CSV table of C-alpha atoms in Angstrom, one decimal:
chain,number,residue,atom,x,y,z
A,99,UNK,CA,-6.7,9.3,-44.8
A,100,UNK,CA,-3.4,10.3,-43.1
A,101,UNK,CA,-2.4,9.7,-39.3
A,102,UNK,CA,-0.5,13.0,-37.5
A,103,UNK,CA,3.8,12.1,-37.8
A,104,UNK,CA,5.4,13.5,-35.1
A,105,UNK,CA,9.8,13.4,-35.6
A,106,UNK,CA,11.4,13.2,-32.1
A,107,UNK,CA,12.8,16.5,-32.9
A,108,UNK,CA,9.2,17.7,-31.9
A,109,UNK,CA,8.3,16.4,-29.8
A,110,UNK,CA,11.7,17.0,-27.8
A,111,UNK,CA,11.1,21.1,-28.2
A,112,UNK,CA,6.7,20.3,-26.7
A,113,UNK,CA,8.9,18.0,-23.8
A,114,UNK,CA,11.4,20.6,-22.9
A,115,UNK,CA,9.4,23.7,-24.0
A,116,UNK,CA,7.4,23.4,-20.2
A,117,UNK,CA,9.7,20.4,-18.2
A,118,UNK,CA,12.7,23.0,-18.0
A,119,UNK,CA,10.2,26.1,-17.0
A,120,UNK,CA,8.4,23.3,-14.4
A,121,UNK,CA,12.3,22.4,-12.9
A,122,UNK,CA,12.8,26.9,-12.0
A,123,UNK,CA,9.4,27.2,-11.1
A,124,UNK,CA,9.3,24.4,-9.2
A,125,UNK,CA,12.0,25.0,-6.9
A,126,UNK,CA,11.2,28.1,-6.4
A,127,UNK,CA,8.3,27.1,-5.3
A,128,UNK,CA,10.2,23.8,-3.1
A,129,UNK,CA,12.6,26.8,-1.3
A,130,UNK,CA,10.9,29.9,-0.6
A,131,UNK,CA,9.1,30.6,2.3
A,132,UNK,CA,5.3,30.8,3.3
A,133,UNK,CA,5.0,28.3,0.1
A,134,UNK,CA,7.6,26.4,0.6
A,135,UNK,CA,7.4,25.7,4.2
A,136,UNK,CA,6.8,22.5,5.6
A,137,UNK,CA,2.9,23.6,6.5
A,138,UNK,CA,2.2,23.5,2.7
A,139,UNK,CA,1.6,19.5,1.2
A,140,UNK,CA,4.5,19.0,-1.3
A,141,UNK,CA,1.9,17.7,-3.2
A,142,UNK,CA,0.0,21.2,-3.1
A,143,UNK,CA,3.2,23.1,-4.6
A,144,UNK,CA,3.8,20.6,-6.8
A,145,UNK,CA,0.3,21.7,-8.6
A,146,UNK,CA,0.6,24.9,-8.4
A,147,UNK,CA,3.8,25.0,-9.8
A,148,UNK,CA,2.5,22.9,-12.4
A,149,UNK,CA,-0.8,25.9,-12.3
A,150,UNK,CA,1.8,28.4,-13.2
A,151,UNK,CA,4.2,26.6,-16.0
A,152,UNK,CA,1.0,26.1,-17.9
A,153,UNK,CA,0.1,29.9,-18.1
A,154,UNK,CA,3.1,31.4,-18.3
A,155,UNK,CA,4.4,28.6,-21.0
A,156,UNK,CA,2.7,30.7,-23.6
A,157,UNK,CA,4.7,34.1,-23.5
A,158,UNK,CA,8.1,32.6,-22.8
A,159,UNK,CA,11.2,32.6,-25.3
A,160,UNK,CA,11.9,29.2,-27.1
A,161,UNK,CA,13.8,26.6,-25.4
A,162,UNK,CA,16.5,24.4,-27.0
A,163,UNK,CA,16.2,21.6,-28.3
A,164,UNK,CA,16.6,18.7,-25.6
A,165,UNK,CA,17.1,15.5,-25.7
A,166,UNK,CA,15.6,13.6,-22.5
A,167,UNK,CA,17.6,11.0,-22.0
A,168,UNK,CA,21.0,13.4,-23.1
A,169,UNK,CA,23.9,14.2,-20.1
A,170,UNK,CA,22.7,17.7,-22.3
A,171,UNK,CA,19.3,17.7,-21.2
A,172,UNK,CA,19.7,16.7,-17.6
A,173,UNK,CA,22.5,19.8,-17.1
A,174,UNK,CA,20.4,22.1,-18.0
A,175,UNK,CA,17.3,20.6,-15.7
A,176,UNK,CA,20.2,20.5,-12.9
A,177,UNK,CA,20.8,24.5,-14.8
A,178,UNK,CA,16.9,25.4,-13.8
A,179,UNK,CA,17.2,23.6,-10.6
A,180,UNK,CA,19.9,25.7,-9.2
A,181,UNK,CA,18.5,28.7,-10.5
A,182,UNK,CA,15.4,28.3,-9.0
A,183,UNK,CA,16.9,27.1,-5.7
A,184,UNK,CA,19.1,30.3,-5.4
A,185,UNK,CA,16.1,32.7,-6.3
A,186,UNK,CA,13.9,31.0,-3.2
A,187,UNK,CA,17.4,31.3,-0.5
A,188,UNK,CA,17.3,34.5,-1.2
A,189,UNK,CA,13.9,35.5,0.4
A,190,UNK,CA,14.7,32.7,3.2
A,191,UNK,CA,17.7,34.9,3.8
A,192,UNK,CA,15.0,38.3,4.2
A,193,UNK,CA,12.6,36.3,6.9
A,194,UNK,CA,15.6,34.4,8.5
A,195,UNK,CA,16.7,38.1,9.7
A,196,UNK,CA,13.1,38.4,11.3
A,197,UNK,CA,14.2,35.4,13.3
A,198,UNK,CA,17.4,35.8,14.0
A,199,UNK,CA,16.1,39.7,15.0
A,200,UNK,CA,13.3,37.6,17.0
A,201,UNK,CA,16.6,35.1,19.0
A,202,UNK,CA,18.8,37.7,20.4
A,203,UNK,CA,15.8,40.2,21.8
A,204,UNK,CA,14.4,36.8,23.8
A,205,UNK,CA,17.5,36.2,24.7
A,206,UNK,CA,18.5,40.1,26.1
A,207,UNK,CA,14.9,40.4,27.9
A,208,UNK,CA,15.6,36.8,29.2
A,209,UNK,CA,12.8,34.8,27.4
A,210,UNK,CA,16.0,32.3,25.8
A,211,UNK,CA,14.4,29.5,27.4
A,212,UNK,CA,11.0,30.4,25.4
A,213,UNK,CA,11.0,27.9,22.6
A,214,UNK,CA,8.4,26.2,20.9
A,215,UNK,CA,8.9,23.9,17.5
A,216,UNK,CA,8.6,26.4,14.2
A,217,UNK,CA,6.4,24.6,11.9
A,218,UNK,CA,7.1,26.1,8.8
A,219,UNK,CA,11.4,24.2,10.0
A,220,UNK,CA,10.2,21.8,12.5
A,221,UNK,CA,13.2,23.5,14.5
A,222,UNK,CA,12.8,24.5,18.2
A,223,UNK,CA,13.1,28.5,17.7
A,224,UNK,CA,12.4,31.3,19.9
A,225,UNK,CA,9.1,32.1,21.0
A,226,UNK,CA,9.4,35.9,19.6
A,227,UNK,CA,11.1,35.2,16.4
A,228,UNK,CA,7.8,32.8,15.9
A,229,UNK,CA,5.2,35.7,16.6
A,230,UNK,CA,8.4,38.3,13.8
A,231,UNK,CA,8.0,35.7,11.0
A,232,UNK,CA,4.4,35.5,11.6
A,233,UNK,CA,3.9,39.5,10.8
A,234,UNK,CA,6.4,39.4,8.7
A,235,UNK,CA,4.3,36.5,6.5
A,236,UNK,CA,1.1,39.0,6.7
A,237,UNK,CA,3.3,42.1,5.6
A,238,UNK,CA,5.0,40.4,2.8
A,239,UNK,CA,1.3,39.1,1.6
A,240,UNK,CA,-0.7,41.8,2.4
A,241,UNK,CA,1.4,44.0,0.4
A,242,UNK,CA,2.1,41.5,-2.4
A,243,UNK,CA,5.4,40.4,-2.9
A,244,UNK,CA,4.5,37.2,-3.9
A,245,UNK,CA,3.0,38.9,-6.6
A,246,UNK,CA,6.7,39.9,-7.3
A,247,UNK,CA,8.8,36.8,-6.9
A,248,UNK,CA,6.1,35.6,-9.6
A,249,UNK,CA,7.0,38.3,-11.9
A,250,UNK,CA,10.4,38.4,-11.5
A,251,UNK,CA,10.9,34.2,-11.7
A,252,UNK,CA,8.5,35.0,-15.2
A,253,UNK,CA,10.8,37.3,-16.5
A,254,UNK,CA,13.7,35.8,-15.7
A,255,UNK,CA,13.6,32.7,-18.6
A,256,UNK,CA,14.3,36.4,-20.8
A,257,UNK,CA,16.7,37.7,-18.4
A,258,UNK,CA,18.6,34.1,-17.6
A,259,UNK,CA,17.8,31.8,-20.8
A,260,UNK,CA,18.2,28.3,-20.7
A,261,UNK,CA,21.2,27.4,-21.1
A,262,UNK,CA,22.9,30.9,-20.4
A,263,UNK,CA,23.5,31.5,-17.2
A,264,UNK,CA,25.6,32.3,-15.3
A,265,UNK,CA,25.5,30.7,-12.0
A,266,UNK,CA,28.9,31.5,-10.2
A,267,UNK,CA,28.3,35.3,-10.3
A,268,UNK,CA,24.8,34.2,-9.0
A,269,UNK,CA,26.1,32.0,-6.2
A,270,UNK,CA,28.8,35.3,-5.8
A,271,UNK,CA,26.1,37.6,-4.9
A,272,UNK,CA,24.1,35.3,-2.7
A,273,UNK,CA,27.2,34.8,-0.5
A,274,UNK,CA,27.9,38.3,-0.6
A,275,UNK,CA,24.7,38.8,1.1
A,276,UNK,CA,25.3,36.0,4.2
A,277,UNK,CA,26.6,39.0,6.3
A,278,UNK,CA,23.8,41.4,5.0
A,279,UNK,CA,21.2,38.8,7.5
A,280,UNK,CA,23.4,40.2,10.9
A,281,UNK,CA,23.3,43.3,9.8
A,282,UNK,CA,19.9,43.6,9.3
A,283,UNK,CA,19.0,41.8,12.7
A,284,UNK,CA,21.1,43.7,14.4
A,285,UNK,CA,19.3,47.2,13.1
A,286,UNK,CA,16.0,45.9,14.1
A,287,UNK,CA,17.1,45.1,17.7
A,288,UNK,CA,19.3,47.8,18.0
A,289,UNK,CA,16.7,49.7,19.9
A,290,UNK,CA,15.5,47.2,22.2
A,291,UNK,CA,19.0,46.5,23.4
A,292,UNK,CA,19.7,49.4,23.7
A,293,UNK,CA,17.0,49.9,27.0
A,294,UNK,CA,17.5,46.7,27.8
A,295,UNK,CA,21.0,47.8,28.3
A,296,UNK,CA,19.8,50.8,30.2
A,297,UNK,CA,17.9,48.9,32.7
A,298,UNK,CA,20.8,46.2,33.8
A,299,UNK,CA,22.6,49.3,34.4
A,300,UNK,CA,20.2,50.3,36.6
A,301,UNK,CA,20.0,47.5,38.9
A,302,UNK,CA,23.7,47.2,38.8
A,303,UNK,CA,23.6,50.8,40.4
A,304,UNK,CA,21.0,49.6,42.7
A,305,UNK,CA,22.9,46.7,43.6
A,306,UNK,CA,25.9,48.8,43.9
A,307,UNK,CA,23.3,51.8,46.7
A,308,UNK,CA,22.1,49.0,47.9
A,309,UNK,CA,23.8,45.6,48.9
A,310,UNK,CA,21.4,43.9,50.9
A,311,UNK,CA,18.7,43.8,47.8
A,312,UNK,CA,17.9,40.3,45.9
A,313,UNK,CA,18.7,41.3,42.9
A,314,UNK,CA,18.2,38.1,41.9
A,315,UNK,CA,14.5,38.2,42.9
A,316,UNK,CA,12.9,40.8,41.2
A,317,UNK,CA,16.0,41.3,38.8
A,318,UNK,CA,14.2,39.1,36.3
A,319,UNK,CA,10.5,39.4,36.5
A,320,UNK,CA,11.5,42.8,35.7
A,321,UNK,CA,13.5,42.4,33.4
A,322,UNK,CA,10.8,40.0,31.5
A,323,UNK,CA,8.5,42.4,31.2
A,324,UNK,CA,10.3,45.7,30.7
A,325,UNK,CA,11.3,43.5,27.7
A,326,UNK,CA,7.9,43.0,27.0
A,327,UNK,CA,6.9,46.9,27.3
A,328,UNK,CA,9.8,47.7,25.2
A,329,UNK,CA,8.8,45.2,21.7
A,330,UNK,CA,5.1,46.6,22.4
A,331,UNK,CA,6.4,49.8,21.5
A,332,UNK,CA,9.2,49.1,19.2
A,333,UNK,CA,6.2,47.3,17.3
A,334,UNK,CA,4.5,50.3,16.5
A,335,UNK,CA,7.3,51.3,14.2
A,336,UNK,CA,7.9,47.5,12.8
A,337,UNK,CA,7.0,49.1,9.6
A,338,UNK,CA,8.9,51.3,8.6
A,339,UNK,CA,12.0,49.0,9.4
A,340,UNK,CA,9.8,46.1,7.4
A,341,UNK,CA,10.1,48.3,3.9
A,342,UNK,CA,13.3,49.2,3.5
A,343,UNK,CA,14.9,45.3,4.4
A,344,UNK,CA,12.0,44.2,1.6
A,345,UNK,CA,12.8,46.5,-1.1
A,346,UNK,CA,16.2,45.0,-0.7
A,347,UNK,CA,16.0,41.3,-0.5
A,348,UNK,CA,13.5,42.2,-4.2
A,349,UNK,CA,16.3,44.0,-4.8
A,350,UNK,CA,18.9,41.4,-4.6
A,351,UNK,CA,16.3,38.6,-6.0
A,352,UNK,CA,15.9,41.2,-9.1
A,353,UNK,CA,19.7,41.4,-9.1
A,354,UNK,CA,20.3,37.8,-9.5
A,355,UNK,CA,17.7,37.3,-12.1
A,356,UNK,CA,19.3,40.4,-13.9
A,357,UNK,CA,15.5,41.6,-14.3
A,358,UNK,CA,14.6,45.3,-14.0
């Protein structure tokens, strides 16, 4: 009775066909919003990455033969981590646009001091920014944005095979989109800023017309209340503001992955 004979090449091929996709998928899950936050334990993210890898590996193109302790194998692993991290960070830009928008609105309406610890990132952020982040998270999950991310991630193994990705182009694409965050945030808050500017101008006219009026005693609470009302009215159009930004963010992800 003969025993099963396995060569080093066969073992290396089997290991590479699973390990290399695992590092790219794991890097995406560790850096992307929602799944990559501190609210999701690292062990859960690792189990999730293992489960996705087991499902998608049979349909992936053949992986290059590498040796686990060879320098070329370590470079391929580093390449997969960088590609996955860039894909995750491109989605972070989309969510940070709403955080910046909330911060701008908070400062304009006098609620810049109202901040709380962000449970997702562990830093202090404005309350309105936290509200917008939770709202966008629900919209992203409700419209199956996470499924689009997983689809692009799976297709990236065909469009950017292991060992042939051009990372410089992806760094350049991501750097060009950094200014997009501030521009998107300004588009989100422009109606609220304009309305609050009119309110402040009205307070200035009142001060000139009645100098004895203590504008500071009534200006701050009135600005706060009017700011909340303006923000509440603006939420009625949040879906129309969310859709083009989400489309732009997912298109950036597809462009980076060179997907269809």
